[in-house]
Every structure is written in C-alpha cells, then in structure tokens.
C-alpha cells in the first residue's frame, strides 16, 4: 500500500526532521509498503503532489502548538482524496483521542502511544479488509460508536528497529541530525508527560535503550550517507541509559574514528555522578553541548515541578559543566507559572544573573505550558486556573498574582515585537553551541586558522554577553519592583534598551556573528556548510 506520513507546521518554520515519524516510516517500509515522509506547511497547496502520489493511507503526527492547523489540513486532504484513510498519532492524539474522534469525522483512526507495531498492523488490516479489534491502542469508529482498544503495542528491543527513515534530511538545510536511542524517563517532572507517555499505561517504569553498537551503527550510516556531523540525542535524559552505555558509545565512536559533534540532555543532579574524567572521555568522543534541565532559580518552583533538586544543586551543576572549555551549555528554564510570585521571579533573575544566563531574554519570557497528561495540568485544572482554548490542545492558565500577569504579558509582547530582542535566544542560547561544533570541526581538520577565527569570535561574543547579563538583570528587577507597571513599563524599557545600550549590544552580537561567517567563508567555504 502507499503510505504518506506528514509533519504539518507553519510555512516559516525551518524544516527539521522528526525521528518519531522517521521510525514509523522505517517500520512501515520494512513491511514492503511504499512510504514517503513529508513536511507540509499548512499555508501551501500540495494538491498536485497528493494526486500524483495518491496514497492509500495518510498518517499525521500531532502536537498541541499546530493541532488546529493539522486538523484543518486533514480535512482538506480528505476533500482532495475522499477515499484516503487518515490516521493520527503523537502526543496530542494520544491525550485527546476521544475529543478528536467526536469532533472530526474525517479522522478515521488514532494510534495511542507508540506506533511502530499498531500502525503497521492497521495498514495490514486495511489492506486485507480484516478486523481491527485486536490492534492495541487503536481508536476508531464502528458504525456510530467510538471504539478504543485496550493496551498499547510497544517495541521491547529497540535494537530490532530498522534505521530511521531520513527522507526529511534531504529537505533540511542545516547540518543537524536528531537521533533517539532510548524510550522512557526515570523522572516525574510535573510539567512533562514523557514518563506517562512512554509507560504506555503501565504503572511500572518502562524504560528501553539501544545498545551502544546499534547507536553508533546508525550514526556511522548517517554520517556516511548524508555527510552530516552534528547529532542531537533526543533522549529525555541521556543519563538514563546508564554510565556504562554512555562510556561504551563514546569508546565505540573513537574506536571507529567517527568524527562528529553531539548534544545530550542531562538533569541537574547528574553533576554529582559525572566526574571530570568521565566528561573528558565524552568530550573526546565528540560531545559538544549539554542541555541542562534547570527549569527554575528558586526552590518553591523546583518543588512545584518535582525536580527533586535545589537551587544550590542547579548552581553547582552549571558551574560543573561550564568548566569544560570544549563544551557548550544550554539550560531549560520556566520563569512563569500560574503560581509565580514577584518574589520567585526576583529569585529567578538573581539566579540567572549569577550563572551568566540573564543575557538570553527567552529565559525571562518563558512560561509553563499546561499539557494534558501531566500532573501539573491536573493541579491547574483543579485549582480553577486552567483556560481551555478554542481548539484542542490550545490551553493556557490564569495567574494567581495580577502583578505577575502584567509582567508576563509585557515581557511576552516586548520580546515578540522587538526585532532585535527576538534574536536573543539564538545569539545567547543557540549560537554558542554552534561555535563549539565549529571549533570541533576545525580541530578535526587540524585547521589552526579556522580555530583562531572561531576563538576570536567567541571571545568577543562572550564579552558582549557578559555586559548584557548585568544590564538585562537590572532591567528585569526594575520591572518587577514597579507598581502600576502598565503606565511605567515602556519608560523603563526605553531606559535600558536605548540609554543602557542593550539594543546596540545585541546588534554588536549579530555583527560579530556575521563577521565570523565572512571570515570563515574567506578562509574556507566548507565551514558554512556545517552550520
């Protein structure tokens, strides 16, 4: 059968492959079906492509942010190809399956939880016109009744999965490859549904991991076939695979002389297990960047989020990972929640200033998203603070504190509408990671000139970020200390953006980045292909 798997996002979004969809495509292809993976922008017209390929089944991955567009597009697909079968899966479909089936009659099936086994069984059932009653985790209609089959089909041994389908890499402009090597999460953060999703309805922890050999086999294949050398491990937290497997992956990469750079996610408390020797081994194997789930700079919110850590541990973890010269560090941060107070926000500002991350404005404008399937969603709902949006998944909340709400709305507006400030997250959060990946490339090539160019750019940008760190934290603290913010906020912001030169410093950061591009291009255009 012909199967089309879709990621539907906005036109302006950069094309980034989705390992989950790719894994599903690989499993479907292994059964002998013709499968294509595409990213559609919901504003554009793909009618000609659809008619030419003429799929029997269309699978759509779903997530809250774009779900209202995804269902609109699904409706168009059904109008273009009336006989096509439309199935949905992913986070939003898993947690809102009944609402979706009741509201959208053009959605024929929903896969709850993992899809590799259930979706391939569904295709076989449609092909053979046989019953679907034994397909676990399948939601469908039988006459006028909505049926939900119990359980979820899971892949016990991840090594048995075929290599992920990478069709979307051919459309992707950057040098980044996402790779998933585990399923499950040992943590129970209240804002995240991952632990719940991967348990697949089981009460017990259900964690699975690929062997180190299987992980490196796929990395080697991707590097050779697509000439990619930047990898992001999408595992919820890389440490869950165990210290031994991390070491085995590192050793296997070096044994095969696979020269790449890679990024992993860690929880804060991992710094207590990770020695300098351990980190040096991983860095030698290609580790370039760590994303650290800090989430807050005050103990009240850390308890609310069930992070099982303290602000002291957060500070120590940042200090530990920051000591390695060849390692970039990004942090996850949730500044606002329904329960935020002026005091907790002030603590967050001081914390971010102390660790040097106040230069990234996205840390201050970041706000909790109440995802269904999380315990914090249930708490917000039971406290009467949940605001259900006009579409499935578009939920928000009321703040308990009116002053906090005013600060959030103002910051959200300023960051989204100011062209210079919109670059903050990229310049201060993402780009330092790119610099480390570039330096890794230059070292692998023994290119001393490129190393000097990158090093000089890094020194200049770090100096500018240090200036921003102090000035932005002062700006944030003054906003928080001001009564009747609505009448005074713009004047305070003008004071810092113009008179304290915050805008011009961000412009200098952008200029430093552009100069790096130019200097590397003059030296060797190869490096521009590595961004």
Coordinates of C-alpha atoms in Angstrom, one line a residue:
X1 CA 0.0 0.0 0.0
X2 CA 1.0 3.6 -0.5
X3 CA 1.5 5.4 2.8
X4 CA 2.2 9.1 3.3
X5 CA 3.4 10.3 6.7
X6 CA 3.1 14.0 7.4
X7 CA 4.5 16.6 9.7
X8 CA 2.3 19.7 9.3
X9 CA 3.8 23.0 10.5
X10 CA 3.8 26.7 9.6
X11 CA 5.4 28.0 6.3
X12 CA 8.1 30.0 8.1
X13 CA 9.3 27.1 10.2
X14 CA 12.7 25.6 9.4
X15 CA 12.5 22.0 8.2
X16 CA 13.8 19.8 11.0
X17 CA 13.3 16.0 10.7
X18 CA 11.2 14.2 13.3
X19 CA 12.8 10.9 14.4
X20 CA 9.4 9.6 15.7
X21 CA 7.8 9.9 12.2
X22 CA 11.0 8.5 10.6
X23 CA 11.0 5.5 12.9
X24 CA 7.3 4.8 12.0
X25 CA 8.2 5.2 8.3
X26 CA 11.1 2.7 8.6
X27 CA 8.8 0.1 10.2
X28 CA 6.1 0.6 7.6
X29 CA 8.7 0.3 4.8
X30 CA 10.2 -2.8 6.3
X31 CA 6.7 -4.5 5.7
X32 CA 7.0 -3.9 2.0
X33 CA 4.8 -0.8 1.7
X34 CA 5.7 2.3 -0.3
X35 CA 6.1 5.1 2.2
X36 CA 7.0 8.7 2.0
X37 CA 7.7 11.2 4.7
X38 CA 7.0 14.9 4.1
X39 CA 6.8 18.1 5.9
X40 CA 3.9 20.2 4.7
X41 CA 3.4 23.9 5.5
X42 CA -0.3 24.4 6.2
X43 CA -0.4 27.6 4.2
X44 CA 0.7 26.0 1.0
X45 CA -1.1 23.9 -1.6
X46 CA 0.1 20.3 -2.1
X47 CA -2.9 19.1 -4.1
X48 CA -0.8 18.2 -7.2
X49 CA 1.7 16.2 -5.1
X50 CA -1.1 14.3 -3.3
X51 CA -2.9 13.4 -6.6
X52 CA 0.4 12.2 -8.1
X53 CA 1.4 10.0 -5.2
X54 CA -2.2 9.1 -4.4
X55 CA -1.7 7.5 -1.0
X56 CA -4.0 4.8 0.4
X57 CA -3.2 6.0 4.0
X58 CA -2.1 9.3 5.4
X59 CA -0.6 9.4 8.9
X60 CA -0.3 12.7 10.7
X61 CA 1.9 13.3 13.7
X62 CA 0.3 15.8 16.2
X63 CA 1.3 18.3 18.8
X64 CA -0.6 21.0 20.6
X65 CA 1.1 24.0 19.0
X66 CA -0.1 23.3 15.5
X67 CA -3.0 20.9 16.1
X68 CA -5.7 23.3 14.9
X69 CA -3.8 23.7 11.6
X70 CA -3.2 19.9 11.4
X71 CA -6.9 19.1 11.6
X72 CA -7.8 21.8 9.1
X73 CA -5.2 20.3 6.7
X74 CA -6.5 16.8 7.4
X75 CA -10.0 18.0 6.3
X76 CA -8.5 19.3 3.0
X77 CA -6.7 16.1 2.4
X78 CA -10.0 14.2 2.7
X79 CA -11.6 16.6 0.3
X80 CA -8.8 16.1 -2.3
X81 CA -8.7 12.3 -1.8
X82 CA -12.1 11.2 -0.4
X83 CA -11.1 7.5 -0.2
X84 CA -7.9 8.0 1.7
X85 CA -7.6 6.7 5.2
X86 CA -6.5 9.4 7.7
X87 CA -4.8 8.3 10.9
X88 CA -3.3 10.5 13.7
X89 CA -0.7 9.8 16.3
X90 CA 1.7 11.5 18.6
X91 CA 1.2 13.5 21.8
X92 CA -2.0 15.4 21.1
X93 CA -3.7 12.5 19.5
X94 CA -2.7 10.2 22.4
X95 CA -4.1 12.5 25.1
X96 CA -7.1 13.9 23.3
X97 CA -8.2 10.9 21.2
X98 CA -11.8 10.9 22.3
X99 CA -12.3 14.6 21.7
X100 CA -10.7 14.4 18.3
X101 CA -12.8 11.4 17.2
X102 CA -16.0 13.1 18.4
X103 CA -15.3 16.4 16.7
X104 CA -13.6 15.5 13.5
X105 CA -15.4 12.8 11.5
X106 CA -12.7 12.9 8.7
X107 CA -10.2 11.4 11.1
X108 CA -10.6 7.6 10.7
X109 CA -8.1 6.2 13.2
X110 CA -5.9 7.3 16.1
X111 CA -2.9 5.4 17.4
X112 CA -2.5 5.9 21.2
X113 CA 1.2 5.8 22.3
X114 CA 3.9 4.1 20.3
X115 CA 3.0 3.5 16.7
X116 CA 5.5 1.1 15.0
X117 CA 3.6 -2.0 15.8
X118 CA 0.0 -0.8 15.9
X119 CA 0.3 1.3 12.7
X120 CA 1.8 -1.5 10.7
X121 CA -1.0 -3.8 11.9
X122 CA -3.6 -1.2 11.0
X123 CA -2.2 -1.0 7.4
X124 CA -2.3 -4.7 7.1
X125 CA -5.9 -4.8 8.4
X126 CA -6.9 -2.1 5.9
X127 CA -5.1 -3.9 3.1
X128 CA -6.7 -7.3 3.9
X129 CA -10.1 -5.7 4.9
X130 CA -9.8 -7.6 8.2
X131 CA -10.9 -6.7 11.8
X132 CA -9.1 -4.1 13.8
X133 CA -10.4 -5.3 17.2
X134 CA -7.1 -6.9 18.3
X135 CA -4.8 -3.9 17.4
X136 CA -3.7 -2.5 20.8
X137 CA -4.1 1.2 21.4
X138 CA -6.2 1.8 18.4
X139 CA -9.2 4.2 18.5
X140 CA -11.7 4.0 15.6
X141 CA -15.4 4.1 14.7
X142 CA -17.6 1.1 14.4
X143 CA -20.9 2.3 12.9
X144 CA -21.8 5.3 15.2
X145 CA -19.7 4.1 18.2
X146 CA -16.2 5.1 19.0
X147 CA -14.1 2.1 20.0
X148 CA -10.9 2.2 22.0
X149 CA -8.8 -1.0 22.0
X150 CA -7.1 -1.6 25.3
X151 CA -3.3 -1.5 25.9
X152 CA -0.5 -0.2 23.7
X153 CA 1.9 -2.2 21.5
X154 CA 5.5 -1.5 22.4
X155 CA 8.8 -2.4 20.9
X156 CA 10.6 -4.2 23.7
X157 CA 14.0 -4.4 22.0
X158 CA 14.9 -1.1 20.3
X159 CA 17.9 -2.8 18.5
X160 CA 15.4 -4.6 16.4
X161 CA 14.0 -1.4 14.9
X162 CA 15.2 -0.6 11.4
X163 CA 17.3 2.5 10.9
X164 CA 15.1 5.6 11.0
X165 CA 13.8 6.8 7.6
X166 CA 15.6 10.1 6.9
X167 CA 13.7 11.4 3.8
X168 CA 13.2 14.8 5.6
X169 CA 17.0 15.2 5.8
X170 CA 17.1 15.8 2.1
X171 CA 14.9 18.9 2.5
X172 CA 16.6 20.1 5.7
X173 CA 19.1 22.9 5.1
X174 CA 21.1 22.7 8.3
X175 CA 23.7 20.2 9.3
X176 CA 21.7 18.8 12.3
X177 CA 20.6 15.2 12.8
X178 CA 18.2 14.1 15.6
X179 CA 18.6 10.6 16.9
X180 CA 16.6 8.8 19.6
X181 CA 18.3 5.9 21.4
X182 CA 16.0 5.4 24.4
X183 CA 12.4 5.4 25.3
X184 CA 11.1 6.2 28.8
X185 CA 12.1 8.6 31.5
X186 CA 13.0 7.9 35.2
X187 CA 11.9 11.3 36.3
X188 CA 8.4 12.5 37.1
X189 CA 8.5 16.3 36.4
X190 CA 5.0 17.6 36.9
X191 CA 5.1 19.7 33.7
X192 CA 6.2 16.9 31.4
X193 CA 4.1 13.9 30.1
X194 CA 7.1 11.9 28.9
X195 CA 7.2 9.5 31.8
X196 CA 3.4 8.9 31.4
X197 CA 3.6 8.6 27.6
X198 CA 6.4 6.0 27.4
X199 CA 4.9 3.9 30.2
X200 CA 2.1 3.2 27.8
X201 CA -0.5 2.8 30.5
X202 CA 1.8 0.6 32.7
X203 CA 2.2 1.6 36.4
X204 CA 5.8 0.4 36.4
X205 CA 8.7 2.3 34.9
X206 CA 9.1 1.1 31.3
X207 CA 12.5 2.1 30.0
X208 CA 14.3 0.7 27.0
X209 CA 17.6 1.6 25.3
X210 CA 19.5 0.7 22.3
X211 CA 22.9 -1.0 22.6
X212 CA 26.0 1.2 22.1
X213 CA 26.8 -0.7 19.0
X214 CA 23.4 -0.1 17.5
X215 CA 23.6 3.6 18.3
X216 CA 27.0 4.0 16.7
X217 CA 26.0 1.9 13.7
X218 CA 23.2 4.3 12.9
X219 CA 25.4 7.4 13.4
X220 CA 28.1 6.0 11.1
X221 CA 25.5 5.2 8.5
X222 CA 24.0 8.7 8.7
X223 CA 27.4 10.4 8.5
X224 CA 28.5 8.4 5.5
X225 CA 25.2 8.7 3.6
X226 CA 24.2 12.2 4.3
X227 CA 27.5 13.8 5.2
X228 CA 26.2 15.1 8.5
X229 CA 28.4 15.6 11.5
X230 CA 26.1 17.3 14.1
X231 CA 23.9 15.0 16.2
X232 CA 21.4 15.7 18.8
X233 CA 20.4 12.9 21.1
X234 CA 16.7 13.4 21.7
X235 CA 16.6 11.0 24.7
X236 CA 14.7 12.6 27.6
X237 CA 17.8 12.5 29.7
X238 CA 20.9 10.8 28.4
X239 CA 22.0 9.6 31.8
X240 CA 19.0 7.2 32.0
X241 CA 20.9 4.9 29.6
X242 CA 23.4 4.4 32.3
X243 CA 27.0 5.4 32.9
X244 CA 28.3 2.3 31.2
X245 CA 26.4 2.8 27.9
X246 CA 27.5 6.4 27.7
X247 CA 31.1 5.2 28.0
X248 CA 30.5 2.4 25.5
X249 CA 29.1 4.8 22.9
X250 CA 32.0 7.2 23.4
X251 CA 34.6 4.4 23.1
X252 CA 32.9 3.0 20.0
X253 CA 32.8 6.4 18.3
X254 CA 36.6 6.8 18.9
X255 CA 37.3 3.2 18.0
X256 CA 35.7 3.7 14.6
X257 CA 37.3 7.1 14.3
X258 CA 33.9 8.7 13.6
X259 CA 34.5 12.4 13.9
X260 CA 31.2 14.1 14.9
X261 CA 29.9 16.6 17.4
X262 CA 26.9 15.7 19.5
X263 CA 24.5 17.2 22.1
X264 CA 22.8 15.4 25.0
X265 CA 20.2 16.3 27.7
X266 CA 21.0 15.9 31.4
X267 CA 19.2 16.5 34.6
X268 CA 20.8 18.8 37.2
X269 CA 21.7 16.1 39.7
X270 CA 23.8 14.3 37.1
X271 CA 26.7 16.5 38.0
X272 CA 27.0 14.5 41.3
X273 CA 27.7 11.3 39.3
X274 CA 29.8 12.7 36.4
X275 CA 33.5 13.1 37.1
X276 CA 35.8 15.3 35.2
X277 CA 37.4 12.1 33.8
X278 CA 34.0 10.9 32.6
X279 CA 33.1 14.2 30.9
X280 CA 36.6 14.4 29.3
X281 CA 36.0 11.0 27.7
X282 CA 32.7 12.0 26.3
X283 CA 34.1 15.3 25.0
X284 CA 37.0 13.4 23.3
X285 CA 34.4 11.3 21.6
X286 CA 32.5 14.3 20.2
X287 CA 30.3 15.7 23.0
X288 CA 30.0 19.4 22.2
X289 CA 26.9 20.6 24.1
X290 CA 24.8 19.7 27.1
X291 CA 21.2 20.8 27.6
X292 CA 20.6 21.0 31.3
X293 CA 17.1 20.9 32.7
X294 CA 17.5 23.6 35.3
X295 CA 13.9 25.0 35.0
X296 CA 14.0 27.4 37.9
X297 CA 16.2 29.5 40.1
X298 CA 14.0 29.2 43.2
X299 CA 13.2 26.3 45.5
X300 CA 9.5 26.9 45.5
X301 CA 9.1 26.3 41.8
X302 CA 11.6 23.4 41.8
X303 CA 9.3 21.7 44.3
X304 CA 6.2 22.6 42.2
X305 CA 7.9 21.0 39.2
X306 CA 9.0 18.0 41.2
X307 CA 12.6 18.4 40.0
X308 CA 14.0 16.7 43.1
X309 CA 16.8 19.2 43.3
X310 CA 17.7 22.5 44.9
X311 CA 18.8 25.9 43.6
X312 CA 22.2 25.2 45.1
X313 CA 22.4 22.0 43.0
X314 CA 21.3 23.9 39.9
X315 CA 24.1 26.5 40.5
X316 CA 26.7 23.7 41.2
X317 CA 25.6 21.8 38.1
X318 CA 26.0 24.9 35.9
X319 CA 29.4 25.5 37.4
X320 CA 30.5 21.9 36.9
X321 CA 29.5 21.7 33.2
X322 CA 30.8 25.2 32.5
X323 CA 34.3 24.4 33.5
X324 CA 35.0 22.4 30.3
X325 CA 36.4 24.6 27.6
X326 CA 35.2 22.5 24.6
X327 CA 31.6 22.1 25.9
X328 CA 28.7 24.5 25.4
X329 CA 25.9 24.6 28.0
X330 CA 22.3 25.4 27.3
X331 CA 19.6 25.4 30.1
X332 CA 15.9 24.7 30.2
X333 CA 14.1 27.4 32.2
X334 CA 10.4 28.0 33.1
X335 CA 10.2 31.5 34.5
X336 CA 6.4 31.9 34.8
X337 CA 3.7 29.5 36.1
X338 CA 0.2 30.2 37.4
X339 CA 1.7 30.2 40.9
X340 CA 4.6 32.6 40.3
X341 CA 5.0 35.5 42.8
X342 CA 7.1 38.6 42.5
X343 CA 9.5 37.1 45.0
X344 CA 10.0 33.9 43.0
X345 CA 10.6 35.9 39.8
X346 CA 13.1 38.1 41.5
X347 CA 14.9 35.0 42.7
X348 CA 15.0 33.7 39.2
X349 CA 16.5 37.0 37.9
X350 CA 19.3 36.9 40.5
X351 CA 20.0 33.2 39.8
X352 CA 20.2 33.7 36.0
X353 CA 22.5 36.7 36.6
X354 CA 24.7 34.7 38.9
X355 CA 25.1 31.8 36.4
X356 CA 25.5 34.2 33.4
X357 CA 22.3 33.4 31.6
X358 CA 20.4 36.6 32.0
X359 CA 21.6 37.7 28.6
X360 CA 19.1 35.3 27.0
X361 CA 15.7 37.1 27.2
X362 CA 13.9 33.9 26.4
X363 CA 14.7 32.7 29.9
X364 CA 12.6 35.6 31.3
X365 CA 9.7 35.4 28.9
X366 CA 9.5 31.5 29.2
X367 CA 6.2 30.3 30.5
X368 CA 4.8 27.0 31.6
X369 CA 2.6 25.2 29.0
X370 CA -0.2 23.1 30.7
X371 CA 0.0 19.8 28.7
X372 CA -2.8 17.3 29.2
X373 CA -1.4 14.1 30.7
X374 CA 0.8 15.9 33.2
X375 CA 0.1 16.2 36.9
X376 CA 0.6 19.9 36.8
X377 CA -2.2 20.2 34.3
X378 CA -4.5 18.3 36.7
X379 CA -3.5 20.7 39.6
X380 CA -4.1 23.8 37.5
X381 CA -7.5 22.5 36.4
X382 CA -8.5 21.5 40.0
X383 CA -7.4 24.9 41.2
X384 CA -9.7 26.6 38.7
X385 CA -6.8 28.3 36.8
X386 CA -7.0 26.4 33.5
X387 CA -8.2 28.3 30.5
X388 CA -9.3 25.9 27.7
X389 CA -8.7 27.4 24.3
X390 CA -10.9 27.4 21.2
X391 CA -9.1 24.4 19.8
X392 CA -8.0 21.1 21.2
X393 CA -4.6 21.5 23.0
X394 CA -4.6 25.3 23.0
X395 CA -4.8 25.6 26.8
X396 CA -3.5 28.4 28.9
X397 CA -4.0 29.5 32.5
X398 CA -4.8 32.4 34.8
X399 CA -2.1 33.8 37.1
X400 CA -2.8 33.9 40.9
X401 CA -1.0 37.2 41.1
X402 CA -2.1 40.2 39.0
X403 CA 1.2 41.9 39.1
X404 CA 2.9 38.8 37.8
X405 CA 0.4 38.6 35.0
X406 CA 1.2 42.2 34.0
X407 CA 4.9 41.5 33.9
X408 CA 4.5 38.3 31.8
X409 CA 2.2 39.9 29.2
X410 CA 4.5 42.9 28.9
X411 CA 7.7 40.8 28.5
X412 CA 6.0 38.4 26.1
X413 CA 4.9 41.4 24.0
X414 CA 8.3 43.1 24.0
X415 CA 10.3 40.0 23.1
X416 CA 7.9 39.1 20.3
X417 CA 7.6 42.5 18.7
X418 CA 11.1 43.9 19.0
X419 CA 13.2 42.7 16.0
X420 CA 16.5 42.9 17.9
X421 CA 15.2 41.2 21.1
X422 CA 13.7 38.4 19.1
X423 CA 17.3 37.3 18.2
X424 CA 18.2 37.0 21.9
X425 CA 17.6 33.3 22.2
X426 CA 19.5 32.5 19.1
X427 CA 22.5 34.7 19.8
X428 CA 22.9 33.9 23.5
X429 CA 21.4 30.4 23.7
X430 CA 21.8 28.6 20.4
X431 CA 24.8 30.2 18.7
X432 CA 27.4 29.5 21.4
X433 CA 26.6 25.8 20.8
X434 CA 27.2 26.3 17.1
X435 CA 30.6 27.8 17.9
X436 CA 31.6 24.8 19.8
X437 CA 30.5 22.5 17.0
X438 CA 32.5 24.6 14.5
X439 CA 35.6 24.5 16.8
X440 CA 35.3 20.7 16.9
X441 CA 35.2 20.6 13.1
X442 CA 38.3 22.9 12.9
X443 CA 40.2 20.7 15.3
X444 CA 39.2 17.5 13.5
X445 CA 40.6 19.2 10.3
X446 CA 43.8 20.4 12.1
X447 CA 42.8 23.9 10.8
X448 CA 44.6 26.4 13.0
X449 CA 43.4 29.4 11.0
X450 CA 39.8 28.4 11.4
X451 CA 40.4 27.7 15.1
X452 CA 41.8 31.2 15.6
X453 CA 38.9 32.8 13.7
X454 CA 36.3 30.9 15.8
X455 CA 38.2 31.6 19.1
X456 CA 38.4 35.3 18.4
X457 CA 34.7 35.5 17.7
X458 CA 33.9 33.6 20.8
X459 CA 36.0 35.9 23.0
X460 CA 34.2 39.0 21.5
X461 CA 30.7 37.5 21.9
X462 CA 31.3 36.3 25.5
X463 CA 32.4 39.9 26.4
X464 CA 29.2 41.3 24.9
X465 CA 27.0 38.6 26.6
X466 CA 28.6 39.5 30.0
X467 CA 27.6 43.1 29.5
X468 CA 24.1 42.1 28.6
X469 CA 23.9 39.7 31.6
X470 CA 24.2 42.6 34.1
X471 CA 22.1 45.1 32.3
X472 CA 19.2 42.8 31.5
X473 CA 19.0 41.5 35.0
X474 CA 18.8 45.2 36.3
X475 CA 16.0 45.8 33.7
X476 CA 14.1 42.8 34.9
X477 CA 14.4 43.6 38.6
X478 CA 13.2 47.2 38.0
X479 CA 10.2 45.9 36.1
X480 CA 9.3 43.5 39.0
X481 CA 9.8 46.3 41.6
X482 CA 7.5 48.7 39.8
X483 CA 3.8 49.2 40.9
X484 CA 1.3 50.2 38.2
X485 CA 3.5 48.7 35.5
X486 CA 1.1 49.5 32.7
X487 CA 1.9 53.2 32.9
X488 CA 5.7 52.9 33.5
X489 CA 6.9 49.8 31.7
X490 CA 7.7 51.5 28.3
X491 CA 9.8 54.2 30.0
X492 CA 11.7 51.6 32.0
X493 CA 12.4 49.5 28.9
X494 CA 13.5 52.6 26.9
X495 CA 15.9 53.4 29.7
X496 CA 17.6 50.0 29.3
X497 CA 17.3 49.3 25.6
X498 CA 18.4 52.8 24.5
X499 CA 20.2 54.6 27.3
X500 CA 21.9 51.4 28.7
X501 CA 22.7 50.3 25.1
X502 CA 21.0 46.8 25.4
X503 CA 19.7 47.1 21.8
X504 CA 23.1 48.2 20.4
X505 CA 24.9 45.4 22.3
X506 CA 22.6 42.8 20.7
X507 CA 23.3 44.5 17.3
X508 CA 27.1 44.1 18.1
X509 CA 26.5 40.4 18.8
X510 CA 24.8 40.0 15.5
X511 CA 27.6 41.8 13.8
X512 CA 30.2 39.5 15.5
X513 CA 28.3 36.5 14.2
X514 CA 28.2 37.9 10.7
X515 CA 31.9 38.7 10.8
X516 CA 32.6 35.1 11.8
X517 CA 30.6 33.9 8.8
X518 CA 32.5 36.2 6.5
X519 CA 36.0 35.4 7.9
X520 CA 35.3 31.6 7.7
X521 CA 34.0 31.9 4.2
X522 CA 37.1 33.8 3.1
X523 CA 39.3 31.2 4.7
X524 CA 37.4 28.0 3.6
X525 CA 33.7 27.9 2.5
X526 CA 33.5 24.4 3.8
X527 CA 32.6 25.7 7.3
X528 CA 29.5 27.5 6.1
X529 CA 28.1 24.1 5.1
X530 CA 28.5 22.9 8.7
X531 CA 26.1 25.4 10.3

